[in-house]
Short mmCIF file of C-alpha atoms in Angstrom, two decimals:
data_model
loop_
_atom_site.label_atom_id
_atom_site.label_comp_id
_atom_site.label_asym_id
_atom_site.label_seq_id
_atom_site.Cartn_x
_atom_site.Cartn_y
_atom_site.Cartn_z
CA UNK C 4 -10.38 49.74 -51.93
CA UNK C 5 -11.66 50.65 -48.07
CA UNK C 6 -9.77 48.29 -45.75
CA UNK C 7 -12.09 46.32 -43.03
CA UNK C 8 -12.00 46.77 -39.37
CA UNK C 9 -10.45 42.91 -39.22
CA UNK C 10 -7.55 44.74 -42.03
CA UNK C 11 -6.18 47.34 -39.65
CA UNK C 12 -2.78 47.43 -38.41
CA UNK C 13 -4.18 48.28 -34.95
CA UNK C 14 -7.29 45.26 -35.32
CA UNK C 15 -4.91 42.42 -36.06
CA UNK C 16 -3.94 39.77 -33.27
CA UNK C 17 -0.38 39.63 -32.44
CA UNK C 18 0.91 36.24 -31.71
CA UNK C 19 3.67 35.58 -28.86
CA UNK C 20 6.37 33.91 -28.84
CA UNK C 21 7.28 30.62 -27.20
CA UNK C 22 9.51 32.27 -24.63
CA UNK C 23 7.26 34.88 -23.64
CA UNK C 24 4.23 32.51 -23.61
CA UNK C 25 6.45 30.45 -20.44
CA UNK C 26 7.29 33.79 -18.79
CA UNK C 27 3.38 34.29 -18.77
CA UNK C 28 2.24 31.36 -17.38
CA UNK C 29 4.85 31.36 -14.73
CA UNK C 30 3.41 34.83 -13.10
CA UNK C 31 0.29 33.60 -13.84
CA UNK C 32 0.70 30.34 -11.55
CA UNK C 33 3.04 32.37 -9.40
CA UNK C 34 0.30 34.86 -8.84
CA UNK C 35 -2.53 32.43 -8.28
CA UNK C 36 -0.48 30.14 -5.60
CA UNK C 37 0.49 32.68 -3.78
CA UNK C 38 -2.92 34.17 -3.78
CA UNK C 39 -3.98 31.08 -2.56
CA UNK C 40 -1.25 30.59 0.19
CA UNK C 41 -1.56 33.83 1.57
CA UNK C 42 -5.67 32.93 1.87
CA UNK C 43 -5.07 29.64 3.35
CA UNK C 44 -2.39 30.85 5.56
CA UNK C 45 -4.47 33.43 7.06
CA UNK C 46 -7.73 31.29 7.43
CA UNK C 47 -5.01 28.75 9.31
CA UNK C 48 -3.31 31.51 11.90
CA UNK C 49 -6.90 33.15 12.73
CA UNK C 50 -9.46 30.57 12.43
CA UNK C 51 -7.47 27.08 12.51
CA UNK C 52 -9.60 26.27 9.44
CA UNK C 53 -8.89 25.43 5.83
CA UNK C 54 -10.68 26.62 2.77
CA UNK C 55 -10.28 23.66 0.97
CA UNK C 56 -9.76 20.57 3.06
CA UNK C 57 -10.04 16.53 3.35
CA UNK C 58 -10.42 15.22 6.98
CA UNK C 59 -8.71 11.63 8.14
CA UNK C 60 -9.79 9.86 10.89
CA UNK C 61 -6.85 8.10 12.95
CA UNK C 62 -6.48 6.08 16.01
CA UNK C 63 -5.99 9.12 18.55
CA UNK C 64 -6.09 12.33 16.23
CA UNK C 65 -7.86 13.60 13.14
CA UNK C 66 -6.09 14.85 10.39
CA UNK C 67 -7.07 18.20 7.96
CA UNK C 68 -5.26 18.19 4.36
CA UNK C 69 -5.45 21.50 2.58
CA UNK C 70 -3.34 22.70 -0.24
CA UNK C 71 -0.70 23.95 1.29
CA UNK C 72 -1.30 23.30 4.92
CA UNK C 73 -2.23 20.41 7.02
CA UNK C 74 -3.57 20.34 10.70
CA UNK C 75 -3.41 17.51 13.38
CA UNK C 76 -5.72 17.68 16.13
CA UNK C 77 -4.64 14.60 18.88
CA UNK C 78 -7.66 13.10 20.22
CA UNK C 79 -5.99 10.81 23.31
CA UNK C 80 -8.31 8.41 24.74
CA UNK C 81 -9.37 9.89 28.13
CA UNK C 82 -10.77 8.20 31.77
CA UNK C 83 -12.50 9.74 34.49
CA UNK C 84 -9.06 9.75 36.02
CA UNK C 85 -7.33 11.55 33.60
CA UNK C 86 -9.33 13.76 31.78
CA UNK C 87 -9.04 15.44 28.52
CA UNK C 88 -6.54 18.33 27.77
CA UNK C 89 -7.00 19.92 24.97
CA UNK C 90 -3.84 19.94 22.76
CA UNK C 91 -2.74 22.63 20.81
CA UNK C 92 -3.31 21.62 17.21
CA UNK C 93 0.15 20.62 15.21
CA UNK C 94 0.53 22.93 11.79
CA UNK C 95 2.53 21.43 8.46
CA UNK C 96 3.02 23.17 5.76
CA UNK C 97 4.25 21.09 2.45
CA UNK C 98 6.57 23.14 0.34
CA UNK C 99 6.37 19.94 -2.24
CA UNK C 100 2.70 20.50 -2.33
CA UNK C 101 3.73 24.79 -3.20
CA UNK C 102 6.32 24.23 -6.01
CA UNK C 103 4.47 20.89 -7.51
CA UNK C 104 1.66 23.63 -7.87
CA UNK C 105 3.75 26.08 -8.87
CA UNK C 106 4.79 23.43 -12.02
CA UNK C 107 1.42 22.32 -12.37
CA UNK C 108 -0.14 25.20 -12.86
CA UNK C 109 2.45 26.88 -15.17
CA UNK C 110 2.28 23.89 -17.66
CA UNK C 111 -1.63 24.02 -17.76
CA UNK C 112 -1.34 27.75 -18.53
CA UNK C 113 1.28 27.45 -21.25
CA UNK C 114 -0.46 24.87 -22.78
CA UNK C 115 -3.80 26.93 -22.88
CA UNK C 116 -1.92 30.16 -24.30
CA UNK C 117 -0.15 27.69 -26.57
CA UNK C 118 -3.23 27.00 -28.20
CA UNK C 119 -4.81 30.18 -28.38
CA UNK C 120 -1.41 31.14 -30.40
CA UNK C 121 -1.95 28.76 -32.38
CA UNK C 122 1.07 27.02 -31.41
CA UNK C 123 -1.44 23.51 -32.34
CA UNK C 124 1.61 21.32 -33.27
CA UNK C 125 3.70 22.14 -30.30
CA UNK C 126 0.83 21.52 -28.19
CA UNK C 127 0.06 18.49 -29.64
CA UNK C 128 3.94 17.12 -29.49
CA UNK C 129 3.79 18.48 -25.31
CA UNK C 130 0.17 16.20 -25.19
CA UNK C 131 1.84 13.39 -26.76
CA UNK C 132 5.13 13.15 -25.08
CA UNK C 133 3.80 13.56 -21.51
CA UNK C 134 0.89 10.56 -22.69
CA UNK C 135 3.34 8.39 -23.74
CA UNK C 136 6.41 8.95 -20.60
CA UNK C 137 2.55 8.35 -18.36
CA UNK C 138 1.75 4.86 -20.33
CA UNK C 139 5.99 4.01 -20.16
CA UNK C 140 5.97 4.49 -16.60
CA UNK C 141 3.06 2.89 -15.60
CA UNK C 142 3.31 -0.01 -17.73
CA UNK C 143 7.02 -0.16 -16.84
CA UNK C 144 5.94 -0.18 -13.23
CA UNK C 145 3.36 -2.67 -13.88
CA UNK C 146 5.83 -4.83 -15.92
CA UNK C 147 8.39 -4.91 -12.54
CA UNK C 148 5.45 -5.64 -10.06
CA UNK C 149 4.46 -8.98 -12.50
CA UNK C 150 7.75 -9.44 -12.64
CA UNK C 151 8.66 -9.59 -8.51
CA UNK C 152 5.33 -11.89 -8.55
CA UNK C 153 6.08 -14.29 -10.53
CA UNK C 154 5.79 -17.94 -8.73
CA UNK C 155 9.42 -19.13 -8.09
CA UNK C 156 9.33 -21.94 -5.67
CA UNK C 157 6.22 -23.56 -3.26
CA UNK C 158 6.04 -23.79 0.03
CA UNK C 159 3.07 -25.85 1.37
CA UNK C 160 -0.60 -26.50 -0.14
CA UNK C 161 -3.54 -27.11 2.43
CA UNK C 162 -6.06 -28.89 0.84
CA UNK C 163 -8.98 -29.54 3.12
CA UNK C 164 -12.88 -31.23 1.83
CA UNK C 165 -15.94 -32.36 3.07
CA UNK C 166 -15.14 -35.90 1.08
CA UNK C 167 -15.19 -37.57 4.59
CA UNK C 168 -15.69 -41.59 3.78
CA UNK C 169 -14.29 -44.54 5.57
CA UNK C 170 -10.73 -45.00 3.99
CA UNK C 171 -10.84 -42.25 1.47
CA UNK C 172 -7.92 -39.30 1.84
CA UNK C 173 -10.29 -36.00 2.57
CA UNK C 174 -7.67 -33.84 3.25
CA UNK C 175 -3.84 -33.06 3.36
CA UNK C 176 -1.05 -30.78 4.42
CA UNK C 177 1.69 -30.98 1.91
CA UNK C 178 4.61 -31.70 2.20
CA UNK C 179 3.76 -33.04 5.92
CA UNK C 180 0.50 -35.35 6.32
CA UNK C 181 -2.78 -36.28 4.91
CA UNK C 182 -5.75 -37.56 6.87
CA UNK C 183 -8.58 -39.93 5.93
CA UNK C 184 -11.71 -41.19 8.11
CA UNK C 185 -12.39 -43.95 10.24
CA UNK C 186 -15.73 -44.74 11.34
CA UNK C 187 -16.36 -45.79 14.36
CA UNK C 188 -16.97 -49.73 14.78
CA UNK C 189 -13.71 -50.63 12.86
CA UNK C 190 -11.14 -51.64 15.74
CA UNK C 191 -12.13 -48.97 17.99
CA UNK C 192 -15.43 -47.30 19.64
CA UNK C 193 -15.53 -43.84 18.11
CA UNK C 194 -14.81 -42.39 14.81
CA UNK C 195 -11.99 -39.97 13.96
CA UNK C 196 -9.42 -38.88 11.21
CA UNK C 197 -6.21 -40.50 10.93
CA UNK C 198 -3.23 -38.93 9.74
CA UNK C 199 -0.37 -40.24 8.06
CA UNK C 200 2.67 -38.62 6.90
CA UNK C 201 3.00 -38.29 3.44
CA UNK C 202 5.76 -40.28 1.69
CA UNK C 203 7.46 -40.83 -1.60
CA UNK C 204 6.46 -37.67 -2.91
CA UNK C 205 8.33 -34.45 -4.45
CA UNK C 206 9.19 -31.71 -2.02
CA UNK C 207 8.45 -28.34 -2.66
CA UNK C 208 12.12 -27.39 -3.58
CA UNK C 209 12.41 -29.77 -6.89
CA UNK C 210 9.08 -28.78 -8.04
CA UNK C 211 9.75 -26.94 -11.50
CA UNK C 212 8.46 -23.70 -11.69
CA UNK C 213 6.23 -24.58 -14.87
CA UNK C 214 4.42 -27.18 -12.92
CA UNK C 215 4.01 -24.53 -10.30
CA UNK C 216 2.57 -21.66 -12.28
CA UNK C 217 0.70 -24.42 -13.67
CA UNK C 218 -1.22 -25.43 -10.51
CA UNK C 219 -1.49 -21.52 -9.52
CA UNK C 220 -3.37 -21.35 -12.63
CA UNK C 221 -5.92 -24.40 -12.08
CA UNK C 222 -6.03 -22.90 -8.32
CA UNK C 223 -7.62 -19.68 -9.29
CA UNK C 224 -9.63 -21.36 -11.77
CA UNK C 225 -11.06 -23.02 -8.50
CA UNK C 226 -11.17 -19.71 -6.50
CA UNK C 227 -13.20 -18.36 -9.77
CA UNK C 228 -16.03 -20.32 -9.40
CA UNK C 229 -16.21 -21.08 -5.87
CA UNK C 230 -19.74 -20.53 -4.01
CA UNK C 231 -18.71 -18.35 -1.39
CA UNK C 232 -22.38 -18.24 0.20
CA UNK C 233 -21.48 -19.06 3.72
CA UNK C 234 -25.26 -19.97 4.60
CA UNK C 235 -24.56 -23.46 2.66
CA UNK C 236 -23.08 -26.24 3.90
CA UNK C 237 -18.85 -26.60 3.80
CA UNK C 238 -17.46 -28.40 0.50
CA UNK C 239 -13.76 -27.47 0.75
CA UNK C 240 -10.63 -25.19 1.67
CA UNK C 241 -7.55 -24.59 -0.26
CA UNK C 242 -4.38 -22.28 0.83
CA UNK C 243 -1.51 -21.84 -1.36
CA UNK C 244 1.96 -20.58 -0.16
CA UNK C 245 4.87 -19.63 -2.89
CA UNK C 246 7.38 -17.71 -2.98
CA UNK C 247 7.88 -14.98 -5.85
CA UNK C 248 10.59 -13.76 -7.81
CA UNK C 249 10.99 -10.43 -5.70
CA UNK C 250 11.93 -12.34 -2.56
CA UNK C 251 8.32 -12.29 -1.03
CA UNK C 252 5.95 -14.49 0.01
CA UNK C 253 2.16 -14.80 -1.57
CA UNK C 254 -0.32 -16.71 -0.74
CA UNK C 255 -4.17 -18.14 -2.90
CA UNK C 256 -6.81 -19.73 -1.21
CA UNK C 257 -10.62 -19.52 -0.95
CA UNK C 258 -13.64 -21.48 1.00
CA UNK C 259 -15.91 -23.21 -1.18
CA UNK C 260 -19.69 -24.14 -0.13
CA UNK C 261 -22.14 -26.27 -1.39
CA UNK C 262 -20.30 -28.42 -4.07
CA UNK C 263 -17.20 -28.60 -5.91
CA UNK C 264 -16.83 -26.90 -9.06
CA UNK C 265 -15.87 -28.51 -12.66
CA UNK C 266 -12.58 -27.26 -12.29
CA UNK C 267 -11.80 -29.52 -8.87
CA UNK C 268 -10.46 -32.41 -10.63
CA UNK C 269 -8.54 -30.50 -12.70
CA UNK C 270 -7.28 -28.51 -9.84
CA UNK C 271 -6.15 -31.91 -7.75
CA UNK C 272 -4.68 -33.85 -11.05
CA UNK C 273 -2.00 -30.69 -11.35
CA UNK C 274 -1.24 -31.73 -7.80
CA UNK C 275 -0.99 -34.80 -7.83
CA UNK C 276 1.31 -35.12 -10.42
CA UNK C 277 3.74 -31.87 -9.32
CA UNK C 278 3.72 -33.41 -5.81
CA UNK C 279 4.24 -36.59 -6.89
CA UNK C 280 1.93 -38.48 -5.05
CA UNK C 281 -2.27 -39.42 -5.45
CA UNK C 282 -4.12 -39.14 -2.42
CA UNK C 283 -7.05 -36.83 -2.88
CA UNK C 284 -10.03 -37.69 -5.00
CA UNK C 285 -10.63 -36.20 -8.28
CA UNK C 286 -14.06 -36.31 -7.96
CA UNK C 287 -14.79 -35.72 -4.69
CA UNK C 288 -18.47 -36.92 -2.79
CA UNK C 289 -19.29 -33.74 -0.75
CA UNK C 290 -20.97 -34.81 2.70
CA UNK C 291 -22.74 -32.44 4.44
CA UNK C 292 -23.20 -32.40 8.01
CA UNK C 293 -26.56 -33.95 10.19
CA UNK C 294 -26.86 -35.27 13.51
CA UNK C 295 -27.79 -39.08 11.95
CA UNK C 296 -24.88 -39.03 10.02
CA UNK C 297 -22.78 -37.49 12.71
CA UNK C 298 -24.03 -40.10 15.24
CA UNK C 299 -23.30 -42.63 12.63
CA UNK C 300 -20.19 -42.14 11.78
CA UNK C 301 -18.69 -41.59 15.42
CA UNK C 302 -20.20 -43.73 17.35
CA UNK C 303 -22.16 -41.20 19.73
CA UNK C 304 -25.57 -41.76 20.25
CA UNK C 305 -28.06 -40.38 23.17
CA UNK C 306 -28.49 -43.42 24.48
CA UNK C 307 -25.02 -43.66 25.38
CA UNK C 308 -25.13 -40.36 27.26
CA UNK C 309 -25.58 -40.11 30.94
CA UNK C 310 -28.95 -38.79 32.07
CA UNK C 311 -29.38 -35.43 30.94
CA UNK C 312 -26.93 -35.16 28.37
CA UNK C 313 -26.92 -35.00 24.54
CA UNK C 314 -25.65 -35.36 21.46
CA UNK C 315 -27.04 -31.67 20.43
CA UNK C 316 -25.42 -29.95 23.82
CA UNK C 317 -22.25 -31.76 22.66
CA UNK C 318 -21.95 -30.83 19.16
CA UNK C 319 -22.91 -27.10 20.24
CA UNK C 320 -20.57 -26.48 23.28
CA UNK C 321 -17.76 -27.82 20.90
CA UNK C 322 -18.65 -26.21 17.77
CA UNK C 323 -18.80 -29.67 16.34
CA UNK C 324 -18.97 -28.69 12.51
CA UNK C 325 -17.86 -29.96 9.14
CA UNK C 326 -15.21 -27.63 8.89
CA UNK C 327 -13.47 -29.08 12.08
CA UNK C 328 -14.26 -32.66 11.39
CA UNK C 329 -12.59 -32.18 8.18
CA UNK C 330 -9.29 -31.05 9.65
CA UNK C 331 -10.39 -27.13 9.99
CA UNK C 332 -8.84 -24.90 12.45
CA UNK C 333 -11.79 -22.91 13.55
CA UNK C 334 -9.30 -20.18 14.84
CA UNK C 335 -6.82 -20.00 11.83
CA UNK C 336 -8.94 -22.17 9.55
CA UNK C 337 -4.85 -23.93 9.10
CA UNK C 338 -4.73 -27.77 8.99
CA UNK C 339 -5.59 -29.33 12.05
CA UNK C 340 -7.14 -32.47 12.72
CA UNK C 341 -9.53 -32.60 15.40
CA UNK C 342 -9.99 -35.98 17.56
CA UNK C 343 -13.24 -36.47 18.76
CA UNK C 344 -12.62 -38.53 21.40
CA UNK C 345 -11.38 -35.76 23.54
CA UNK C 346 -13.89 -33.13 23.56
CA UNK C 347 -16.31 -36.00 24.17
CA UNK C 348 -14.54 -36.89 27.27
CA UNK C 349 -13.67 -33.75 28.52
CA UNK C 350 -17.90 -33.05 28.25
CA UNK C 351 -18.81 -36.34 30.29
CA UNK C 352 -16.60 -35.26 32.53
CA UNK C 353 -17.14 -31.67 33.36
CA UNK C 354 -20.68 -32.52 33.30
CA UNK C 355 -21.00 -35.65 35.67
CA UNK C 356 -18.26 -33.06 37.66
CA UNK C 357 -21.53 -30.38 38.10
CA UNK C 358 -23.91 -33.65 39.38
#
């Protein structure tokens, strides 16, 4: 019987061994990184160029990662009075970035001539094992990071709304004060916000931290559905400071336009009864902002402005907005109450100051 051509002794592949399969793949990467380095080196001593590169922009210089190599190029800020010397550019080289190729490269190699041995089990075990340290890590990483964020204790909550109605609480900084509206005409000639420290209520410290994670929870349900479309008129503000498990600090909070969501009066029950105390509304009555209700509600009409003043040049050289009349910052958008009464004089009097 005539043998084949696939039959003969001298046809026939010849598998390798393990061993010799790693020897191979290490002068295989050890070949092709050096290769490289020796390329990239050169191209950085002759042309200050790299083959292969990634440019970063900083403040003063610009950065070029290769492989192997980096350059940094300082760009100073110059003046006509000092002008711009050109610095001699600052070479790295990374021998982590040379042996983690080295590795790299070596594995990927083996692996390959693993499977063209036939070596399918080995490979897959190599596949497997590296897969599953990759998830173990990463979810064990992930595991510690929920972990050091976990809600431990509260701080403050900053709850600040457009609910502005004579005698109803519109907004609040916990554990301090809260602050409700009185319209001008009741005991005094202008309207403003009056705040009043809170009392009776839990502190921060004894809150348990179910009740917190609890109103963390109705928070973001909030922050979920909040209209964030800044063309609308103001409806609310809410900030959130805790502390977490891993010793930091974290903070939630969002700015809500144009209504309040279904999930408000959940949101301000789990408040109310962690803090101990019922001031805000559950179901807020969103105002939003006009120069008849302004005038209205504060007691400052054009009539009652010298001759060529207005209400409109007032509320516009003070930024006069919802936000602020609600107890906005406009700087740090922090609680802060703002009393009309004082911009109003201080613009009667810088402007009967320029007549």
């Amino acid at each position: 019987m005539m043998k084949t051509e696939a039959d003969k002794p001298g046809r026939q592949w010849k598998k390798q061994s393990v061993a010799k399969l790693v020897g191979i793949s290490i002068m295989v990467s050890l070949f092709v990184n050096f290769a490289y380095l020796t390329l990239e080196t050169i191209c950085v001593k002759v042309s200050g160029n790299l083959p292969i590169k990634n440019v970063l922009y900083g403040g003063e210089c610009m950065e070029y990662e290769g492989v192997f190599w980096g350059i940094t190029i300082l760009c100073p800020m110059t003046s006509s009075d000092e002008p711009h010397v050109s610095a001699t550019p600052i070479l790295r080289f990374s021998i982590f970035n040379f042996m983690g190729a080295i590795i790299l490269l070596s594995f990927v190699t083996w692996l390959v001539l693993l499977l063209i041995n036939r070596y399918f089990k080995l490979a897959l075990i190599l596949v497997g094992s590296i897969a599953g340290i990759s998830l173990a890590v990463i979810g064990g990483k992930k595991a510690i990071e929920r972990w050091e964020e976990t809600p431990v204790a509260l701080t403050s909550i900053t709850v600040i709304t457009a609910d502005l109605h004579s005698g109803v609480y519109n907004s609040m900084s916990y554990p301090k004060q809260v602050a409700s509206l009185v319209v001008a005409g009741e005991g005094q000639s202008y309207g403003y916000s009056k705040n009043e420290s809170i009392a009776d209520c839990i502190s921060p410290e004894n809150m348990n931290g179910k009740q917190l994670q609890a109103l963390i929870k109705t928070a973001q349900k909030v922050k979920e559905h909040t209209n964030t479309d800044q063309t609308k008129d103001f409806a609310y503000r809410f900030k959130i400071i805790y502390k977490t498990r891993g010793g930091g600090h974290k903070n939630l909070q969002i700015i809500g336009y144009d209504s309040f969501p279904e999930e408000w009066g959940e949101f301000i029950r789990t408040i109310n009864e962690a803090c101990g105390m019922h001031h805000l509304r559950e179901n807020p009555e969103m105002v939003t902002f006009s120069k008849e209700w302004f005038c209205d509600t504060y007691g400052i009409h054009d009539q009652d402005m010298p001759e060529g003043l207005s209400v409109d040049q007032f509320i516009e050289k003070y930024n006069i907005t919802m936000q602020r009349l609600s107890g906005m910052n406009p700087s740090s958008w922090d609680y802060q109450i703002l009393d009309i009464q004082r911009p109003l004089e201080d613009y009667l009097a810088s402007s009967s100051g320029d007549t």
